[in-house]
Amino acid sequence: MPFVKDCAYGKTKVKFLKKVIDPKTKVHTVYEMDVQTLLKGELEESYTKADNRCVVPTDTQKNTVHVFAKKFDVSVPEVFAAHLAKHFVDRYSHIHGAVIDVSLTPWVRLQVNGTDHPHSFIRNPGECRKTHVEFSEGSGFDICSSVKDILVLKSTGSGFVDFHKCEYTTLPEVTDRIFSTSIDCTYTFAHQDTYAAVRTFDYNSTYEIVKEITLRIFALDNSDSVQATMYKMAVDVIAAVPEITEVYYALPNKHYFEIDLDPFEVANHGTDCTLYQPQAYPSGYITCTIARD
Ligand SMILES: O=c1[nH]c(=O)c2[nH]c(=O)[nH]c2[nH]1
């Protein structure tokens, strides 16, 4: 007889924008979020017996996100997600776990005539902050967060030589190449037993630290490969934030190849190369998970 091995259900793409006004300065801050809720627990009979009595409707979950967003602080996505997860487990006796994902839309304060504008913002398309929070009854919180979608390019300081060669190898060795990638970094925090412990941690500073390290190493490293550069990024992140237990990077290698101008007797190879063809596809795709030992 088939059985329900695993199940979870919830609402996806629950969106809101919250405006917060500083009471003294009247300066506005906006938080636009996209939330997904998933509940786990004694839910099998809603699948096997069409018994809906255990089903907290996904519509109720959506309303809960909106009411919590209105009533509580949303400035730290990890804490907001942990609060929601704990609520669902505490409120419904047959719900024993909750998984909350939050994506933050990066609205950056607009500068007008060199000064911060109090209520105008510009969307930074090159950045997405996400968090994934799992809460299990009697166990606690497992949180990982991400810096994603930051597109970067360096026009020197990158090479790729001494790689494995076989009968299918055509790639030339290069000591100077374009290195372009879209940053996808996910960092995992040590397990937290209580919501009180989650609330005390500075997740916003951690996000800035991980982003700064990633971009600094990208710029400064004399890259021998995407693999070697991403390892240096991860090692520095683990050294900088003791609460992080592991770091995952996924970096596409967005290729730019030399354009052959030999037919026109124009030198554009090796050290003469200044004109490159952007490659839409394929990309290399290099990943690693580096853990604290
Ligand atoms: O940094 C790189 N890593 C690779 O694994 C690889 N493979 C490739 O063709 N070019 C590159 N570059």
XYZ file of N, CA and C and ligand atoms in Angstrom, residues 159-160 163 171 177 223-227 253 255 284 286, ligand 1:
54
model
N 43.055 33.975 -14.812
C 43.613 33.104 -15.846
C 43.157 31.682 -15.598
N 43.449 30.792 -16.542
C 43.088 29.376 -16.361
C 44.076 28.539 -17.167
N 45.140 22.943 -16.741
C 43.971 22.089 -16.507
C 44.175 20.739 -17.195
N 40.198 23.809 -25.371
C 40.332 25.086 -24.656
C 41.797 25.512 -24.582
N 42.171 36.747 -18.721
C 40.851 36.586 -19.337
C 39.843 37.441 -18.601
N 42.931 35.490 -9.846
C 42.189 34.227 -9.895
C 42.866 33.176 -10.769
N 43.110 31.986 -10.173
C 43.631 30.842 -10.944
C 42.499 30.023 -11.539
N 41.307 30.176 -10.981
C 40.110 29.495 -11.492
C 38.933 30.015 -10.676
N 37.725 29.760 -11.178
C 36.540 30.110 -10.390
C 36.560 29.304 -9.092
N 36.959 28.021 -9.204
C 36.976 27.154 -8.017
C 37.861 27.752 -6.917
N 30.295 30.665 -14.795
C 31.436 31.303 -15.453
C 30.909 31.845 -16.776
N 31.124 33.311 -20.002
C 32.300 33.387 -20.878
C 32.268 34.606 -21.800
N 30.059 27.961 -17.787
C 30.501 27.052 -16.747
C 29.564 27.219 -15.551
N 30.053 26.481 -11.472
C 30.990 25.962 -10.486
C 30.349 26.126 -9.097
O 37.783 28.744 -13.748
C 37.461 27.830 -14.534
N 37.108 26.626 -14.047
C 36.755 25.573 -14.860
O 36.412 24.467 -14.373
C 36.759 25.814 -16.248
N 36.456 25.029 -17.325
C 36.613 25.809 -18.434
O 36.396 25.413 -19.612
N 37.038 27.066 -18.102
C 37.129 27.088 -16.727
N 37.469 28.079 -15.869
